[in-house]
Coordinates of C-alpha atoms and ligand atoms in Angstrom, one line a residue:
X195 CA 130.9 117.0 104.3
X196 CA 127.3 117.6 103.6
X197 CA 124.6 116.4 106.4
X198 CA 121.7 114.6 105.2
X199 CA 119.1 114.0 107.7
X200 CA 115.9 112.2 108.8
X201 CA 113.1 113.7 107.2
X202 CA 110.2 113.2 110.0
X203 CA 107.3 115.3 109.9
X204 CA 107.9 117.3 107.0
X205 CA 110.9 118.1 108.7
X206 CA 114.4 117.4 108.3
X207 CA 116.1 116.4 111.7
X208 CA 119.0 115.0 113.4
X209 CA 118.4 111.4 115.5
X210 CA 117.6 112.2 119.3
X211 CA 120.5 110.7 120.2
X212 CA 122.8 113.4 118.2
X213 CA 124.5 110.0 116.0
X214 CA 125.8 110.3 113.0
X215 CA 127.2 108.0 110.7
X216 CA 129.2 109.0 107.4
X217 CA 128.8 107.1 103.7
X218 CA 132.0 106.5 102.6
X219 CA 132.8 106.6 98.1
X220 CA 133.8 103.5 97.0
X221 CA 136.5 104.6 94.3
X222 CA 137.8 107.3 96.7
X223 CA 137.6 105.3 99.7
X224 CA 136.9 108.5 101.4
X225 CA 133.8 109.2 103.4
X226 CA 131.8 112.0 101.4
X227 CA 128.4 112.3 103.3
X228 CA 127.1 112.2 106.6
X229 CA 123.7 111.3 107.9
X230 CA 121.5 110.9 111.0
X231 CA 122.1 107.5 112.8
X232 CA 118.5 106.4 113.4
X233 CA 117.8 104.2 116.6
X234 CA 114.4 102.9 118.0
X235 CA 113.5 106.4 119.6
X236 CA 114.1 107.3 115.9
X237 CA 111.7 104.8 113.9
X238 CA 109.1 105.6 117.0
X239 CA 108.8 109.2 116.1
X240 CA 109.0 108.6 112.4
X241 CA 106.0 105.7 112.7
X242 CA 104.7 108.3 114.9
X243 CA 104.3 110.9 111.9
X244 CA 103.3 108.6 109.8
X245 CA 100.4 107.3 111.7
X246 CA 98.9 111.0 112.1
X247 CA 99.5 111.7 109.0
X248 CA 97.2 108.5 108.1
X249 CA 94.8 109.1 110.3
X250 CA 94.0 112.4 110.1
X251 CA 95.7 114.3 107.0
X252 CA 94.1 114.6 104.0
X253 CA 96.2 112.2 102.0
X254 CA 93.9 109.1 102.1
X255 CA 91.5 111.2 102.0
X256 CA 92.6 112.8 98.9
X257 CA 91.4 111.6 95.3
X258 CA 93.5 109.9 92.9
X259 CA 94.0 113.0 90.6
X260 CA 95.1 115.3 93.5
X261 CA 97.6 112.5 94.6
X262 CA 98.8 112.1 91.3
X263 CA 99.2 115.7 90.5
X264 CA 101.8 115.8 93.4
X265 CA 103.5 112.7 92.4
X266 CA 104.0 113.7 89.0
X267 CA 105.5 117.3 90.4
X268 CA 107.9 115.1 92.2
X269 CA 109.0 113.5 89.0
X270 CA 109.4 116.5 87.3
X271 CA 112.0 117.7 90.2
X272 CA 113.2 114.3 90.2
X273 CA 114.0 115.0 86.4
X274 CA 115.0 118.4 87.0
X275 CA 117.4 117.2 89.9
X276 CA 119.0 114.2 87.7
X277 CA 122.1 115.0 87.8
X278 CA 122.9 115.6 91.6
X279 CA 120.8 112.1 92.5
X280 CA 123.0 110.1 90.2
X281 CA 126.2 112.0 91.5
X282 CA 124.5 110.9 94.7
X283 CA 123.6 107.5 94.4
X284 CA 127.4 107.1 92.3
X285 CA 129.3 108.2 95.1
X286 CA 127.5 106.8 98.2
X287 CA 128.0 103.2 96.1
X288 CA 130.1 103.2 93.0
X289 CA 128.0 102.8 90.5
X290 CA 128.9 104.2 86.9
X291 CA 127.2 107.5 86.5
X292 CA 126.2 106.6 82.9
X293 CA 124.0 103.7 84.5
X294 CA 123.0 106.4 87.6
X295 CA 121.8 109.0 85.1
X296 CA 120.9 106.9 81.9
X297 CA 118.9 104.5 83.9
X298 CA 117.8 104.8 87.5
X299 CA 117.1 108.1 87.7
X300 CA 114.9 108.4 85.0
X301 CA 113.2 104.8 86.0
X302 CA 112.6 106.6 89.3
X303 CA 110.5 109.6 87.6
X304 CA 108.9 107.2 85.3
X305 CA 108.0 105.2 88.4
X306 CA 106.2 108.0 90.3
X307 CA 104.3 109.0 87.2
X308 CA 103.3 105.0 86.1
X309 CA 101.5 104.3 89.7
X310 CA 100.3 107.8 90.3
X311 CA 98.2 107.3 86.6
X312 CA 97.5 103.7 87.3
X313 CA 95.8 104.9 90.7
X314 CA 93.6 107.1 89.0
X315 CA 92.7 105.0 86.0
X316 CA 92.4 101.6 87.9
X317 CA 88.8 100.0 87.8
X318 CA 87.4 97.4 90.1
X319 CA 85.5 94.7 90.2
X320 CA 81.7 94.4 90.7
X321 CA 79.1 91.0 90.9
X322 CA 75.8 91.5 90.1
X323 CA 73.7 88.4 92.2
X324 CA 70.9 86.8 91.2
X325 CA 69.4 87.8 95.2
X326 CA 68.9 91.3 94.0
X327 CA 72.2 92.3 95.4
X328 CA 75.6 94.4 94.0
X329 CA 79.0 93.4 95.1
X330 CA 81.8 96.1 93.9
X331 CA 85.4 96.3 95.5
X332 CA 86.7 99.0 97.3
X333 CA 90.8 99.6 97.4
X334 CA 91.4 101.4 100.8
X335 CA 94.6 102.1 101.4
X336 CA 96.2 99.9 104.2
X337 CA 97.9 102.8 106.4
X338 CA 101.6 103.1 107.1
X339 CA 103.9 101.6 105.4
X340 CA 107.8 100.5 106.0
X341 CA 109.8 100.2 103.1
X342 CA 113.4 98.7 104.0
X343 CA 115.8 98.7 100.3
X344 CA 118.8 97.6 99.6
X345 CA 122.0 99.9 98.4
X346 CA 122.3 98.7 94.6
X347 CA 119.9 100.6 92.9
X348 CA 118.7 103.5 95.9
X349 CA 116.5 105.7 94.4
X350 CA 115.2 103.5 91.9
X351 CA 113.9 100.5 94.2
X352 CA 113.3 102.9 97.0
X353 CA 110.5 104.2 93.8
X354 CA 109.2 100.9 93.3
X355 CA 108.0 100.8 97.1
X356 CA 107.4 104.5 97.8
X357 CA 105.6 105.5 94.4
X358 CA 102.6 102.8 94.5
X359 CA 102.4 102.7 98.2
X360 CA 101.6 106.9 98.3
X361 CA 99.5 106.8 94.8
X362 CA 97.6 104.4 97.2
X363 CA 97.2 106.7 100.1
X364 CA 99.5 105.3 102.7
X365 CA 102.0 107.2 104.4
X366 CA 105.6 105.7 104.5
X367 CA 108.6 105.3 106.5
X368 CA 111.4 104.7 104.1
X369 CA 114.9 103.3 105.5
X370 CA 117.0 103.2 102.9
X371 CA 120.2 100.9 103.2
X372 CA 123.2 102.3 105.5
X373 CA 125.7 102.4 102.5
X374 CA 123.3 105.0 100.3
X375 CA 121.3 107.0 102.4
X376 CA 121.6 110.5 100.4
X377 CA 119.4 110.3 97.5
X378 CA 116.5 109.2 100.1
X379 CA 116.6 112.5 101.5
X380 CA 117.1 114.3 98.7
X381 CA 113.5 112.5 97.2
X382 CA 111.7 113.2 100.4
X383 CA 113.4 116.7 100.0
X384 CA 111.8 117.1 96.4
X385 CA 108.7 115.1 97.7
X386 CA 107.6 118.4 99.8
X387 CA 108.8 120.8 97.4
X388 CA 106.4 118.8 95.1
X389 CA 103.8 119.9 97.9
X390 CA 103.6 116.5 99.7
X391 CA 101.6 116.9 103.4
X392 CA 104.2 116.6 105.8
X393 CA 104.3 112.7 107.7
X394 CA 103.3 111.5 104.5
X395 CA 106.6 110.6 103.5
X396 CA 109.3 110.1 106.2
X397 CA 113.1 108.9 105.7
X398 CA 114.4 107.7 108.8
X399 CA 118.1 107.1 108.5
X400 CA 120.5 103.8 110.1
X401 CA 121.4 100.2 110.3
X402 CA 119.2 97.6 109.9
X403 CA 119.5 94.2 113.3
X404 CA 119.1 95.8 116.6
X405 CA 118.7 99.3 115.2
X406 CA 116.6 101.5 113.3
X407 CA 115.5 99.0 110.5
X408 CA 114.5 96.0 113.0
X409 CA 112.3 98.6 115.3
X410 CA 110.6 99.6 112.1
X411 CA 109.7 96.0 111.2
X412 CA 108.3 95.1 115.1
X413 CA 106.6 98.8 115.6
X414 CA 102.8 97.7 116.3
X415 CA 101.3 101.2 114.1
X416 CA 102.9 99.7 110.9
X417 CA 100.4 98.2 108.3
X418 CA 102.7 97.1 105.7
X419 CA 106.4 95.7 105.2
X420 CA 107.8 96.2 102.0
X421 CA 111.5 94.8 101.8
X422 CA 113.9 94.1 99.3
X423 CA 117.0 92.6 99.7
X424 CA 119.2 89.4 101.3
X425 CA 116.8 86.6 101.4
X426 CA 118.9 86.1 104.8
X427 CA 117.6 89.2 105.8
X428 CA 114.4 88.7 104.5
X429 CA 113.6 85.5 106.4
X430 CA 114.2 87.7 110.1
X431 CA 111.9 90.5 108.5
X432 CA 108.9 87.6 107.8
X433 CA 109.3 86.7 111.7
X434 CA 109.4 90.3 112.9
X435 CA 106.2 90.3 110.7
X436 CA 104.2 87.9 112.3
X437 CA 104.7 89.0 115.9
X438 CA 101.5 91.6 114.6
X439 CA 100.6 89.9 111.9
X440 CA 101.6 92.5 109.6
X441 CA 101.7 91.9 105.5
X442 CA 105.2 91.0 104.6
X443 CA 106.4 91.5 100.8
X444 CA 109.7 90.2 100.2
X445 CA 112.2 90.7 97.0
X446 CA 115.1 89.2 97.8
X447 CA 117.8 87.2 95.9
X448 CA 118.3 85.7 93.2
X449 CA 121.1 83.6 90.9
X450 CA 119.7 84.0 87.2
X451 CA 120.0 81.1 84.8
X452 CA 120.8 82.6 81.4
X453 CA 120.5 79.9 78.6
X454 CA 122.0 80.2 75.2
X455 CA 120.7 77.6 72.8
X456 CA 122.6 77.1 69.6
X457 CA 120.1 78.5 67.9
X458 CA 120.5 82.2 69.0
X459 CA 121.5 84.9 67.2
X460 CA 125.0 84.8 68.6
X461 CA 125.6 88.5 68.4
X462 CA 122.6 89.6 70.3
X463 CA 122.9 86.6 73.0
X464 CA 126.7 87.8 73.6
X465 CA 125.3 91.6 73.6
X466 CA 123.0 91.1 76.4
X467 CA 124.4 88.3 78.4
X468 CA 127.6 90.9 79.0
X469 CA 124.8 93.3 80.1
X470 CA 122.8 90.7 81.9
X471 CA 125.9 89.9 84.2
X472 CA 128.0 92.9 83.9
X473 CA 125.7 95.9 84.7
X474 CA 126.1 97.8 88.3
X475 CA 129.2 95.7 88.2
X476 CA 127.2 93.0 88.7
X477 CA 125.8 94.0 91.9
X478 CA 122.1 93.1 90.7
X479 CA 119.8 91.0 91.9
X480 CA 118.4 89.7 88.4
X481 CA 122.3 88.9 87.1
X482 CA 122.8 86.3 84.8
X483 CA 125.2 84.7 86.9
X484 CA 125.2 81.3 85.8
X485 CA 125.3 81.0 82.2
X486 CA 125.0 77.8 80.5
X487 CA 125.7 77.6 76.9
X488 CA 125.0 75.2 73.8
X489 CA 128.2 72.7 73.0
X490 CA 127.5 73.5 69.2
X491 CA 128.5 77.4 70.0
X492 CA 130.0 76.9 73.2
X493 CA 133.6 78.0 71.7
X494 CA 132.5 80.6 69.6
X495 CA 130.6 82.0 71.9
X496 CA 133.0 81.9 74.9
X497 CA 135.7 83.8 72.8
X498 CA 133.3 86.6 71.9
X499 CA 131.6 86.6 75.3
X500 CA 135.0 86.6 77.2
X501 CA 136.9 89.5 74.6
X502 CA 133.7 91.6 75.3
X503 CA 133.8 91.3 79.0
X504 CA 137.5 91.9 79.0
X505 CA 136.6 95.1 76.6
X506 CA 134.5 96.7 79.2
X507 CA 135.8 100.0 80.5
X508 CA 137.0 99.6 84.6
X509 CA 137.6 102.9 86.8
X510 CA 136.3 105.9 87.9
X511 CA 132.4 105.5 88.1
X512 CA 132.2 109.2 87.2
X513 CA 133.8 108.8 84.2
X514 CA 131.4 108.6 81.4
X515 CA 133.8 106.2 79.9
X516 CA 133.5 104.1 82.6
X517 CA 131.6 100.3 82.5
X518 CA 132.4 98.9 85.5
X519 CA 133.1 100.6 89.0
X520 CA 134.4 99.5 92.1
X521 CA 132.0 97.5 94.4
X522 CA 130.1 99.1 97.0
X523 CA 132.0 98.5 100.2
X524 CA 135.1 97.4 101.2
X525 CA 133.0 94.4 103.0
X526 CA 131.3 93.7 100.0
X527 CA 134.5 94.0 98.2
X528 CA 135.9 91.3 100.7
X529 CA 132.7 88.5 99.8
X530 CA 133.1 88.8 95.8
X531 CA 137.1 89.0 96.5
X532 CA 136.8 85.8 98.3
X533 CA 135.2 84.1 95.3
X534 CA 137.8 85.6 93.1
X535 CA 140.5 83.9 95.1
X536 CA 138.8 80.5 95.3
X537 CA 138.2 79.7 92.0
X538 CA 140.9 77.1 91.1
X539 CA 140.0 75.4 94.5
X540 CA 135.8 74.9 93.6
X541 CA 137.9 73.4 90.0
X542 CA 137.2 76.4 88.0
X543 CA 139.3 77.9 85.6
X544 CA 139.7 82.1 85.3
X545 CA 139.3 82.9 81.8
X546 CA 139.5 86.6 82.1
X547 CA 139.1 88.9 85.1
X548 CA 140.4 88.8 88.3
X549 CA 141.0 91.5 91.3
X550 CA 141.3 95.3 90.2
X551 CA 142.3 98.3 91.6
X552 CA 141.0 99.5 95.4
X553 CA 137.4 98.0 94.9
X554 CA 137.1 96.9 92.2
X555 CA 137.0 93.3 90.5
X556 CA 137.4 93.1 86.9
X557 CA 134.6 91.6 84.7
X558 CA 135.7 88.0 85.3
X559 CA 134.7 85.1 83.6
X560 CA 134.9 81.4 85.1
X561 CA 135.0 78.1 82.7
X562 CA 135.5 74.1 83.8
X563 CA 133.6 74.4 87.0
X564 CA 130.8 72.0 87.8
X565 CA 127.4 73.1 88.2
X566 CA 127.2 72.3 92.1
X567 CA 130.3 74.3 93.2
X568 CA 130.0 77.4 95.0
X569 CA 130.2 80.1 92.9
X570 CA 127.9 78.4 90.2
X571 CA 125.0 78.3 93.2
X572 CA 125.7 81.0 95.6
X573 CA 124.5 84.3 95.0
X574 CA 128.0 86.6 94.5
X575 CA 126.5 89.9 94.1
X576 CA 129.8 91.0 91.3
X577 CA 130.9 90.9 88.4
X578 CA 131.9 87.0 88.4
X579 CA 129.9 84.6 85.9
X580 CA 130.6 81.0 85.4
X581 CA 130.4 79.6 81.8
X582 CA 128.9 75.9 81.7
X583 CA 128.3 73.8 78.5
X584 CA 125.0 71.6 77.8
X585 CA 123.7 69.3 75.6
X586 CA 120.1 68.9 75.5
X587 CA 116.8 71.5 75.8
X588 CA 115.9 68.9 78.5
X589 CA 119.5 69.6 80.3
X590 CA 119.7 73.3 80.4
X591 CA 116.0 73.6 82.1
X592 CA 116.9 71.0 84.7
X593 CA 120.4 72.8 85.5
X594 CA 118.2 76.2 85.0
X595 CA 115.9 75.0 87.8
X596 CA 118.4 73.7 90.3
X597 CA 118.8 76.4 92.4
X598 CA 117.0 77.6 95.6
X599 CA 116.3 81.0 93.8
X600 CA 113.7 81.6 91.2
X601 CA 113.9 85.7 90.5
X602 CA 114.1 85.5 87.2
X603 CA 115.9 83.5 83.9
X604 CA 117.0 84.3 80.5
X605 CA 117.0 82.4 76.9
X606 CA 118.1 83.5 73.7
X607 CA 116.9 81.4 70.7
X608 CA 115.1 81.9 67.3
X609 CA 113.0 79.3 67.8
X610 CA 110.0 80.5 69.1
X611 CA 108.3 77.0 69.6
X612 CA 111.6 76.6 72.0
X613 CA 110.9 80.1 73.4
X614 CA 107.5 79.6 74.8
X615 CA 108.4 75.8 75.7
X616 CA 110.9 76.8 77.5
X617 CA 109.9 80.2 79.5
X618 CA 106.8 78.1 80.6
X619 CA 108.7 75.6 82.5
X620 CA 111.7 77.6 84.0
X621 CA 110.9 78.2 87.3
X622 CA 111.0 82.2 88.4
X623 CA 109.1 84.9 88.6
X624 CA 110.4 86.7 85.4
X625 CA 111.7 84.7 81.9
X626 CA 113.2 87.4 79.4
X627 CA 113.5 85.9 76.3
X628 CA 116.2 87.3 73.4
X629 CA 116.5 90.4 75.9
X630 CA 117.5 91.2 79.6
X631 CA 116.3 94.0 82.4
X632 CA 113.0 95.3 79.9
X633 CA 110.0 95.8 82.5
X634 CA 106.6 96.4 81.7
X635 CA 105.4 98.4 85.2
X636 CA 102.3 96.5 85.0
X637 CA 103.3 93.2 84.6
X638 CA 104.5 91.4 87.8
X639 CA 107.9 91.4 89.2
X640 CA 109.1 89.0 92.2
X641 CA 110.3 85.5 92.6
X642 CA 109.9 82.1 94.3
X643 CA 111.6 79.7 96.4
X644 CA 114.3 82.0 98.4
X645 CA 113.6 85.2 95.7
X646 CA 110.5 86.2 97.7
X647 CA 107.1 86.5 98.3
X648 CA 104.9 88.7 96.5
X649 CA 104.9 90.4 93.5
X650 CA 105.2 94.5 92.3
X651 CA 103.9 96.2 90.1
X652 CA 100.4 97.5 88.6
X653 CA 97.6 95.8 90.3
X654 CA 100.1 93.6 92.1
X655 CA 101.6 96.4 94.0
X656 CA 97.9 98.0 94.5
X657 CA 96.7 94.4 96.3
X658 CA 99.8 94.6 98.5
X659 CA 99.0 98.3 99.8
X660 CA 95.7 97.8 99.8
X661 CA 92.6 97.0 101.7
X662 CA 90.3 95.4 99.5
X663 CA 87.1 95.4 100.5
X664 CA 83.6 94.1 99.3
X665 CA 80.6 96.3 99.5
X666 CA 77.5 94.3 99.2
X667 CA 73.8 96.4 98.2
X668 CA 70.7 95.7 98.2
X669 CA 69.3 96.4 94.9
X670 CA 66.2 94.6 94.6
X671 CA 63.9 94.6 98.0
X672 CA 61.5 92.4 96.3
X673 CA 63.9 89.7 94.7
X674 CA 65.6 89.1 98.5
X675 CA 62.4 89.0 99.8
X676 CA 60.9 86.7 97.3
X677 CA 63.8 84.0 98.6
X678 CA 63.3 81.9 101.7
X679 CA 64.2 83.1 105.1
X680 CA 66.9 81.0 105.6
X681 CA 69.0 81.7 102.0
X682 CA 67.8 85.6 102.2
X683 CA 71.2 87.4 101.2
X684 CA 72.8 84.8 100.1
X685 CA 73.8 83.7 96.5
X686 CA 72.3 81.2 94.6
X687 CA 76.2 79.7 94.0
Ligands
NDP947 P1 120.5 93.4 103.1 O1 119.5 92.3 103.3 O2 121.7 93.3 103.8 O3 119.9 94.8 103.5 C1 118.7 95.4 102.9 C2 118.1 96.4 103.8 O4 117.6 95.8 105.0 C3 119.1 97.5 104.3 O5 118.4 98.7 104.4 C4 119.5 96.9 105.7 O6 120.1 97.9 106.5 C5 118.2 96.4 106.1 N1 118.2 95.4 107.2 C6 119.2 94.5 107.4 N2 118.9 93.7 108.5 C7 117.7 94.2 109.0 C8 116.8 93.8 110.0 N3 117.1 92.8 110.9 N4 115.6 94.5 110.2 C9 115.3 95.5 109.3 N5 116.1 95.9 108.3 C10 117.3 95.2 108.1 O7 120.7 93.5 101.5 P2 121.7 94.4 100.7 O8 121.5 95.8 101.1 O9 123.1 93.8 100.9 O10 121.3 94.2 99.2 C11 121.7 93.2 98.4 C12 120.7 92.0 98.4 O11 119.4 92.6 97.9 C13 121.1 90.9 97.4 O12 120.8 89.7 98.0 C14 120.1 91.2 96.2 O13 119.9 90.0 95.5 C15 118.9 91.7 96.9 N6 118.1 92.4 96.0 C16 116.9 91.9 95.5 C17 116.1 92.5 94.6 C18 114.8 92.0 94.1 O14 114.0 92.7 93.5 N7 114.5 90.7 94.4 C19 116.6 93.8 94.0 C20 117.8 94.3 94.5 C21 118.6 93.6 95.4 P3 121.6 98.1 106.5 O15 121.9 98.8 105.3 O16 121.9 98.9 107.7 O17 122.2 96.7 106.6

């Protein structure tokens, strides 16, 4: 088995304790990898690195363009190295390598490339006062970051942290989740091949409570937590937060409302509500999990929707053949199992699906169950989506909107007056409309209620690693001292 370690320093190291821990792949049910079992002694030295490297490398220092020109090298290796990161990322969590390579690879590159242009190009703001003064903004970066992901997509939301935090000028600490720890080594292999400073960008391998991940979120030299995942999880990472009153940013979960109104192009709503539920075997946080459909269509559209899902390809992820994979653990496999085997008891109805082989679940689709049972409001994290028919515009946004969660929502219609009506009053952070999973990197991305706090993306992601900072000049000696004593310096507002 290969070793993949810490990466500390520009360096790639074992823990000090000497732990290991292995990743095991999910259709082989074999381990395949070993890493470096990180503890607090760990996350200490990696902060450590970090911190130097902050405070007195060049990166901060740096400009934009230099920054960026290392960044972009990166994703050109990243591009160049496709292949073995989604074999990576497939095998540590069972992913089909179609999705790996077709998607979150190249979402990764185009990541590193988006915030290291949007760095350089960004303006800010300035206020000319009527005292004779100039306000502009500065956009300091904030120092070192830890960014904590979760195991469904590695690489990819391991980017979304890692790329705008750097383009920024931080230095980072990245643990990525215990289930996928190689392709995080890999990157911050590629980072310094890309010529990244060393302590700039650190991996530190391990498990999250009472371990590596909960002594990055309490270590006093970090500036920034950025996490995504349980909004369990998310919840003990705001309190270990607050102990230094560092910025949290959360992206946690989510159980998507997808709405198909009997106006829809029926085609195209069955097309992308099988993706919207289906894809990474359903292991995503924006799923379409609850899906409420139209009674004028309802039948129609149940028979295609449920002969599509029953269509989709289940087996080895490697195959290119291959739809749906097994999940990523066997305890994961145990949670969505669980909800498999309780269906008839929450008064649902299996209309297709069920358990596969080793760990996998089938694409399963659930009818007759009431809106308030379990697996209609709990986040399942599979491929498991429960079919419910509604009458009214009026009725699909209230069932829509009751739910803790708020990531994100769907709606296919033609009506466009129903389109905007609609997406205005659904309550999450994201509404696609006719479409599913199509992100513009500048717009923002995050939810409300129990989804999170804060947003990513473009400016969203550069007030999050950033200072800002107002710089007030004196332009015009003789307009401040025109002004009485008292308001001297002062706006007229
Ligand atoms: P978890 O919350 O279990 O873990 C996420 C990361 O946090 C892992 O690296 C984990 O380490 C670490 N961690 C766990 N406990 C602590 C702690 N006390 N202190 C510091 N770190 C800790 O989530 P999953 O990995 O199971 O991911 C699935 C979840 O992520 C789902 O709820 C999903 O909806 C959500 N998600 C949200 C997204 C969004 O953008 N809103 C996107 C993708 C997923 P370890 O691996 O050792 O447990």
């Amino acid at each position: 088995m290969d070793f993949y370690g810490h990466v500390i320093d520009g360096e790639e190291a074992a823990s000090l304790s000497g732990a290991t821990f292995s990743s095991t792949d999910p259709h082989t049910r074999r381990p395949w990898a070993e890493a470096a079992l990180g503890d607090g002694a760990d996350a200490d030295r990696a902060v450590s690195a970090a911190r130097r490297a902050f405070d007195h490398g060049h990166w901060p220092r740096m400009g934009t363009a230099e920054r960026g020109r290392i960044l972009h090298r990166l994703a050109d290796l990243i591009e160049e190295h496709a292949e073995d990161i989604a074999l990576a990322d497939t095998q540590d969590m069972g992913k089909p390598i179609t999705q790996s390579q077709g998607n979150d690879v190249p979402r990764t590159a185009a990541n590193f490339r988006f915030f290291a242009d949007h760095a350089r190009l960004s303006t800010s703001e300035s206020y000319p006062m009527d005292t004779g003064h100039h306000a502009y903004t500065r956009f300091d970066p904030a120092g070192v970051v830890a960014a904590i992901a979760p195991w469904n997509f590695p690489m990819m939301l391991e980017s979304w942290k890692v790329a705008p935090a750097l383009a920024w000028g931080n230095t980072v600490v990245l643990k990525p989740a215990e289930d996928t720890p190689v392709s995080a080594t890999l990157m911050a292999r590629l980072a310094l091949e890309a010529g990244m400073p060393p302590g700039v960008f650190n991996v530190l391998h391990g498990y999250g409570p009472d371990s590596a991940g909960q002594a990055l979120t309490e270590h006093p030299a970090v500036d920034r937590i950025t996490f995504t995942g349980e909004s369990g999880t998310g919840r003990v990472i705001a309190t270990a937060g607050a102990r230094h009153l560092t910025p949290v940013s959360l992206e946690l979960g989510g159980k998507g409302a997808n709405i198909v109104f009997a106006d829809a192009d029926l085609a195209g709503a069955v097309e992308w509500s099988i993706r919207a539920v289906f894809t990474n075997s359903g292991q995503v946080c924006l799923a379409g999990s609850r899906l409420y459909v139209q009674r004028e269509v309802y039948d129609e559209f149940l028979t295609r929707f449920a002969a599509a899902a029953d269509a989709l390809v289940v087996g080895d992820p490697r195959d290119p053949a291959v739809q749906i994979g097994p999940l990523a653990s066997a305890e994961h496999h145990a949670k969505v199992a669980g909800y498999v085997d309780t269906i008839a008891e929450q008064g649902g109805t299996l209309r297709t699906g069920g358990l596969g082989d080793g760990w996998t679940i089938r694409p399963t689709v659930i009818t007759g169950m009431d809106h308030t049972a379990r697996h209609a409001r709990e986040e399942i994290f599979g491929p498991v989506v429960v079919v419910i028919p509604f009458a009214t515009e009026a009725e699909a946004i209230e069932l829509a909107n009751d739910t803790p969660y708020g990531l994100n929502a769907m709606l296919f219609t033609e009506n466009l007056h129903r389109a905007h009506r609609v997406a205005a009053v659904l309550r999450a952070g994201t509404v696609w409309v006719n479409c599913f999973f199509v992100r513009d990197l500048r717009a923002p991305f995050g939810g409300v209620g129990d989804s999170g706090i804060g947003r990513e993306g473009g400016t969203f992601s550069r007030e999050f690693f950033t200072e800002p900072k107002a710089v007030v000049m004196q332009i015009d000696p003789a307009a401040d001292r025109d002004r009485p004593r008292s308001s001297r310096g002062r706006s007229a507002r």
